[in-house]
């Protein structure tokens, strides 16, 4: 079983948290692909550089200056910090952005009523590139920077990168997609961190929807999880980065 | 013959120059390793962030803030811009920093009378990692960011990375090391760009030293070239990035 583990960029901002994560990841080596975001690094860097952050419905618009900042923060600092930390724990990691070995093919999001700027939508993740590394016991560490066929760098949603990567790998391997977030799992009661639902299948999901007991913020995560399962991934896990074997497991059948 | 081509980071700051370089490099694909610097990007970014640049004898001291800036500028923006541009020309490039696949092992420069900060000195370039990529027709694009065995990222001289890479590859392949700089080659007369010396062997070098006709700035470059040849590299070329087949060729015998 290959694990595709998505972590937020926030984790990288604290040295101890980074060390703990890399220790945990070393247990899965070499059957693991890590996908990271950039957390607040890009926003902080933009603010220090006096670059205005333009948002639309809570999401960032990526103009040329903001793109440079995200490439520096995600493909540069976040990616290399994680890889260097993994290497120090004898995990032979390789940092990749989508352009490297052409591992992710993307295109600039089409302008409709809103121009998101240099934002990438994924056409393809080349699982043969990841397999080439995994079979050599090299752990890919993917940043959410991709490029178009014309060589334009693009800022891409890290959750989408993780899902597309897991789907691509599932052609070749049994694959588990692990989303780390700031809760210990899907909670029956949002007020109670001990109310983690260990397993959600379609029947349980239907029940939860009827009960309306799921927190609204979780609904898109669960919906996307089932889409990923439909596309071939064996299971999806929603958990905190401190417990990669715990949390909520979502299965298709 | 494998070519290891070192280019300055300045090249990346101009879109047309980058396109021209990548067109030229595509002619050597897949028998080529590119090593790039970061040019003035890191300095400019530091200035915009209000980070003081501390110099000693004309060389930058890399404190923690400056290190973050160099990682962002070199391993992030410069590296990914070059790789994306190469990909758009059907050159399957892979950007690497020293930490990626552990391709370069370095250590933090020992503090003597001066503390250079987070500066790396190279212990080893693993030619088997580069061969693994080259044999799959993947062109490595190396940034001068390395890491120590404890996972500390380090800013490393790009000329040293290029020389160590060429020496390592020469164990396995006939290797030419190409240094691109702002002159068309080694000039007999520094005032005359048409006075390029096409070939320098040890005898010619001795003559030039006796004549004292070589510009002082060229002497360390020539001295390092002969060291590299002594270590196994077939030839060293000093040329402008616009003429990768021209300039001055330096040979050991």
PDB file of N, CA, C and O in Angstrom, chain A residues 5 11 47 49 56 66 76 86 106 114-115 118 122 129 148 150 157 160 166 174 177 186 195 200 217 225 229 235 250:
ATOM      1  N   UNK A   5       0.414  11.453   1.373  1.00  0.00           N
ATOM      2  CA  UNK A   5       0.098  12.212   2.587  1.00  0.00           C
ATOM      3  C   UNK A   5       0.160  13.704   2.292  1.00  0.00           C
ATOM      4  O   UNK A   5       1.191  14.206   1.843  1.00  0.00           O
ATOM      5  N   UNK A  11       2.858  23.414   9.164  1.00  0.00           N
ATOM      6  CA  UNK A  11       3.717  22.468   9.867  1.00  0.00           C
ATOM      7  C   UNK A  11       5.191  22.820   9.752  1.00  0.00           C
ATOM      8  O   UNK A  11       5.998  22.480  10.601  1.00  0.00           O
ATOM      9  N   UNK A  47       3.254  40.143   2.355  1.00  0.00           N
ATOM     10  CA  UNK A  47       3.039  41.310   3.217  1.00  0.00           C
ATOM     11  C   UNK A  47       4.357  42.057   3.435  1.00  0.00           C
ATOM     12  O   UNK A  47       4.421  43.285   3.324  1.00  0.00           O
ATOM     13  N   UNK A  49       6.875  42.127   1.504  1.00  0.00           N
ATOM     14  CA  UNK A  49       7.315  42.738   0.246  1.00  0.00           C
ATOM     15  C   UNK A  49       6.352  43.831  -0.221  1.00  0.00           C
ATOM     16  O   UNK A  49       6.578  44.448  -1.257  1.00  0.00           O
ATOM     17  N   UNK A  56     -10.822  36.621  -3.627  1.00  0.00           N
ATOM     18  CA  UNK A  56     -12.194  36.565  -4.148  1.00  0.00           C
ATOM     19  C   UNK A  56     -12.857  35.370  -3.485  1.00  0.00           C
ATOM     20  O   UNK A  56     -12.344  34.246  -3.584  1.00  0.00           O
ATOM     21  N   UNK A  66       2.606  37.750  -6.984  1.00  0.00           N
ATOM     22  CA  UNK A  66       2.184  36.737  -6.015  1.00  0.00           C
ATOM     23  C   UNK A  66       2.675  35.359  -6.454  1.00  0.00           C
ATOM     24  O   UNK A  66       3.076  34.529  -5.630  1.00  0.00           O
ATOM     25  N   UNK A  76      10.564  26.534  -3.133  1.00  0.00           N
ATOM     26  CA  UNK A  76      11.877  26.825  -2.557  1.00  0.00           C
ATOM     27  C   UNK A  76      11.949  26.433  -1.096  1.00  0.00           C
ATOM     28  O   UNK A  76      12.293  25.305  -0.750  1.00  0.00           O
ATOM     29  N   UNK A  86      14.078  15.288   6.051  1.00  0.00           N
ATOM     30  CA  UNK A  86      13.928  13.848   5.780  1.00  0.00           C
ATOM     31  C   UNK A  86      15.292  13.203   5.532  1.00  0.00           C
ATOM     32  O   UNK A  86      15.572  12.112   6.037  1.00  0.00           O
ATOM     33  N   UNK A 106      -0.341  20.783 -16.217  1.00  0.00           N
ATOM     34  CA  UNK A 106      -1.454  21.636 -15.801  1.00  0.00           C
ATOM     35  C   UNK A 106      -1.705  22.704 -16.867  1.00  0.00           C
ATOM     36  O   UNK A 106      -0.943  22.832 -17.819  1.00  0.00           O
ATOM     37  N   UNK A 114     -14.415  35.570 -13.325  1.00  0.00           N
ATOM     38  CA  UNK A 114     -13.311  36.012 -12.467  1.00  0.00           C
ATOM     39  C   UNK A 114     -11.995  35.468 -13.014  1.00  0.00           C
ATOM     40  O   UNK A 114     -11.917  34.334 -13.466  1.00  0.00           O
ATOM     41  N   UNK A 115     -10.966  36.349 -13.032  1.00  0.00           N
ATOM     42  CA  UNK A 115      -9.634  35.932 -13.487  1.00  0.00           C
ATOM     43  C   UNK A 115      -8.805  35.589 -12.258  1.00  0.00           C
ATOM     44  O   UNK A 115      -8.416  36.480 -11.503  1.00  0.00           O
ATOM     45  N   UNK A 118      -2.471  33.383 -12.246  1.00  0.00           N
ATOM     46  CA  UNK A 118      -1.602  32.238 -12.530  1.00  0.00           C
ATOM     47  C   UNK A 118      -1.921  31.049 -11.620  1.00  0.00           C
ATOM     48  O   UNK A 118      -1.096  30.625 -10.807  1.00  0.00           O
ATOM     49  N   UNK A 122      -5.153  20.869 -12.924  1.00  0.00           N
ATOM     50  CA  UNK A 122      -4.326  19.710 -13.280  1.00  0.00           C
ATOM     51  C   UNK A 122      -4.954  18.917 -14.428  1.00  0.00           C
ATOM     52  O   UNK A 122      -6.130  18.576 -14.381  1.00  0.00           O
ATOM     53  N   UNK A 129       6.483   8.598 -13.520  1.00  0.00           N
ATOM     54  CA  UNK A 129       7.605   9.375 -12.962  1.00  0.00           C
ATOM     55  C   UNK A 129       7.735   9.079 -11.461  1.00  0.00           C
ATOM     56  O   UNK A 129       8.833   8.847 -10.945  1.00  0.00           O
ATOM     57  N   UNK A 148       2.539  24.927 -17.130  1.00  0.00           N
ATOM     58  CA  UNK A 148       1.762  24.625 -18.334  1.00  0.00           C
ATOM     59  C   UNK A 148       2.703  24.121 -19.421  1.00  0.00           C
ATOM     60  O   UNK A 148       3.927  24.208 -19.284  1.00  0.00           O
ATOM     61  N   UNK A 150       3.378  25.533 -22.065  1.00  0.00           N
ATOM     62  CA  UNK A 150       4.160  26.653 -22.603  1.00  0.00           C
ATOM     63  C   UNK A 150       5.217  27.131 -21.605  1.00  0.00           C
ATOM     64  O   UNK A 150       5.891  28.129 -21.837  1.00  0.00           O
ATOM     65  N   UNK A 157      -3.752  24.242  -6.170  1.00  0.00           N
ATOM     66  CA  UNK A 157      -4.278  23.840  -4.859  1.00  0.00           C
ATOM     67  C   UNK A 157      -3.637  22.525  -4.413  1.00  0.00           C
ATOM     68  O   UNK A 157      -3.644  21.538  -5.149  1.00  0.00           O
ATOM     69  N   UNK A 160      -5.815  19.419  -4.286  1.00  0.00           N
ATOM     70  CA  UNK A 160      -6.052  18.875  -5.634  1.00  0.00           C
ATOM     71  C   UNK A 160      -4.838  18.093  -6.124  1.00  0.00           C
ATOM     72  O   UNK A 160      -4.986  17.051  -6.771  1.00  0.00           O
ATOM     73  N   UNK A 166      -2.839  10.673  -5.862  1.00  0.00           N
ATOM     74  CA  UNK A 166      -3.321   9.386  -5.343  1.00  0.00           C
ATOM     75  C   UNK A 166      -4.091   8.627  -6.431  1.00  0.00           C
ATOM     76  O   UNK A 166      -3.914   7.411  -6.602  1.00  0.00           O
ATOM     77  N   UNK A 174      -2.062  -0.205  -4.781  1.00  0.00           N
ATOM     78  CA  UNK A 174      -3.114   0.105  -3.811  1.00  0.00           C
ATOM     79  C   UNK A 174      -2.693   1.394  -3.115  1.00  0.00           C
ATOM     80  O   UNK A 174      -1.552   1.495  -2.634  1.00  0.00           O
ATOM     81  N   UNK A 177      -4.975   7.758   0.535  1.00  0.00           N
ATOM     82  CA  UNK A 177      -4.770   9.214   0.539  1.00  0.00           C
ATOM     83  C   UNK A 177      -5.046   9.727   1.946  1.00  0.00           C
ATOM     84  O   UNK A 177      -6.137   9.515   2.484  1.00  0.00           O
ATOM     85  N   UNK A 186     -13.032  13.194  11.511  1.00  0.00           N
ATOM     86  CA  UNK A 186     -14.399  13.714  11.370  1.00  0.00           C
ATOM     87  C   UNK A 186     -15.110  13.484  12.705  1.00  0.00           C
ATOM     88  O   UNK A 186     -15.124  12.359  13.215  1.00  0.00           O
ATOM     89  N   UNK A 195     -14.963  12.601  19.823  1.00  0.00           N
ATOM     90  CA  UNK A 195     -16.085  11.986  19.100  1.00  0.00           C
ATOM     91  C   UNK A 195     -15.726  11.620  17.652  1.00  0.00           C
ATOM     92  O   UNK A 195     -16.579  11.645  16.773  1.00  0.00           O
ATOM     93  N   UNK A 200     -16.162   5.720   7.824  1.00  0.00           N
ATOM     94  CA  UNK A 200     -17.339   6.197   7.094  1.00  0.00           C
ATOM     95  C   UNK A 200     -17.391   5.487   5.743  1.00  0.00           C
ATOM     96  O   UNK A 200     -16.453   5.596   4.949  1.00  0.00           O
ATOM     97  N   UNK A 217     -18.175  22.596   7.344  1.00  0.00           N
ATOM     98  CA  UNK A 217     -16.820  22.661   6.781  1.00  0.00           C
ATOM     99  C   UNK A 217     -16.304  21.300   6.332  1.00  0.00           C
ATOM    100  O   UNK A 217     -15.399  21.221   5.489  1.00  0.00           O
ATOM    101  N   UNK A 225     -13.642  13.181  -0.949  1.00  0.00           N
ATOM    102  CA  UNK A 225     -13.105  11.866  -0.593  1.00  0.00           C
ATOM    103  C   UNK A 225     -13.803  10.783  -1.403  1.00  0.00           C
ATOM    104  O   UNK A 225     -13.162   9.900  -1.978  1.00  0.00           O
ATOM    105  N   UNK A 229     -12.336   8.105  -4.165  1.00  0.00           N
ATOM    106  CA  UNK A 229     -12.541   6.651  -4.053  1.00  0.00           C
ATOM    107  C   UNK A 229     -13.150   6.108  -5.350  1.00  0.00           C
ATOM    108  O   UNK A 229     -12.740   5.057  -5.840  1.00  0.00           O
ATOM    109  N   UNK A 235      -8.576   3.953  -0.034  1.00  0.00           N
ATOM    110  CA  UNK A 235      -9.215   4.619   1.104  1.00  0.00           C
ATOM    111  C   UNK A 235      -8.650   6.015   1.315  1.00  0.00           C
ATOM    112  O   UNK A 235      -7.527   6.310   0.884  1.00  0.00           O
ATOM    113  N   UNK A 250     -12.253   6.691   5.288  1.00  0.00           N
ATOM    114  CA  UNK A 250     -13.431   6.715   4.404  1.00  0.00           C
ATOM    115  C   UNK A 250     -13.206   5.677   3.312  1.00  0.00           C
ATOM    116  O   UNK A 250     -12.137   5.656   2.680  1.00  0.00           O
TER     117      UNK A 250
END
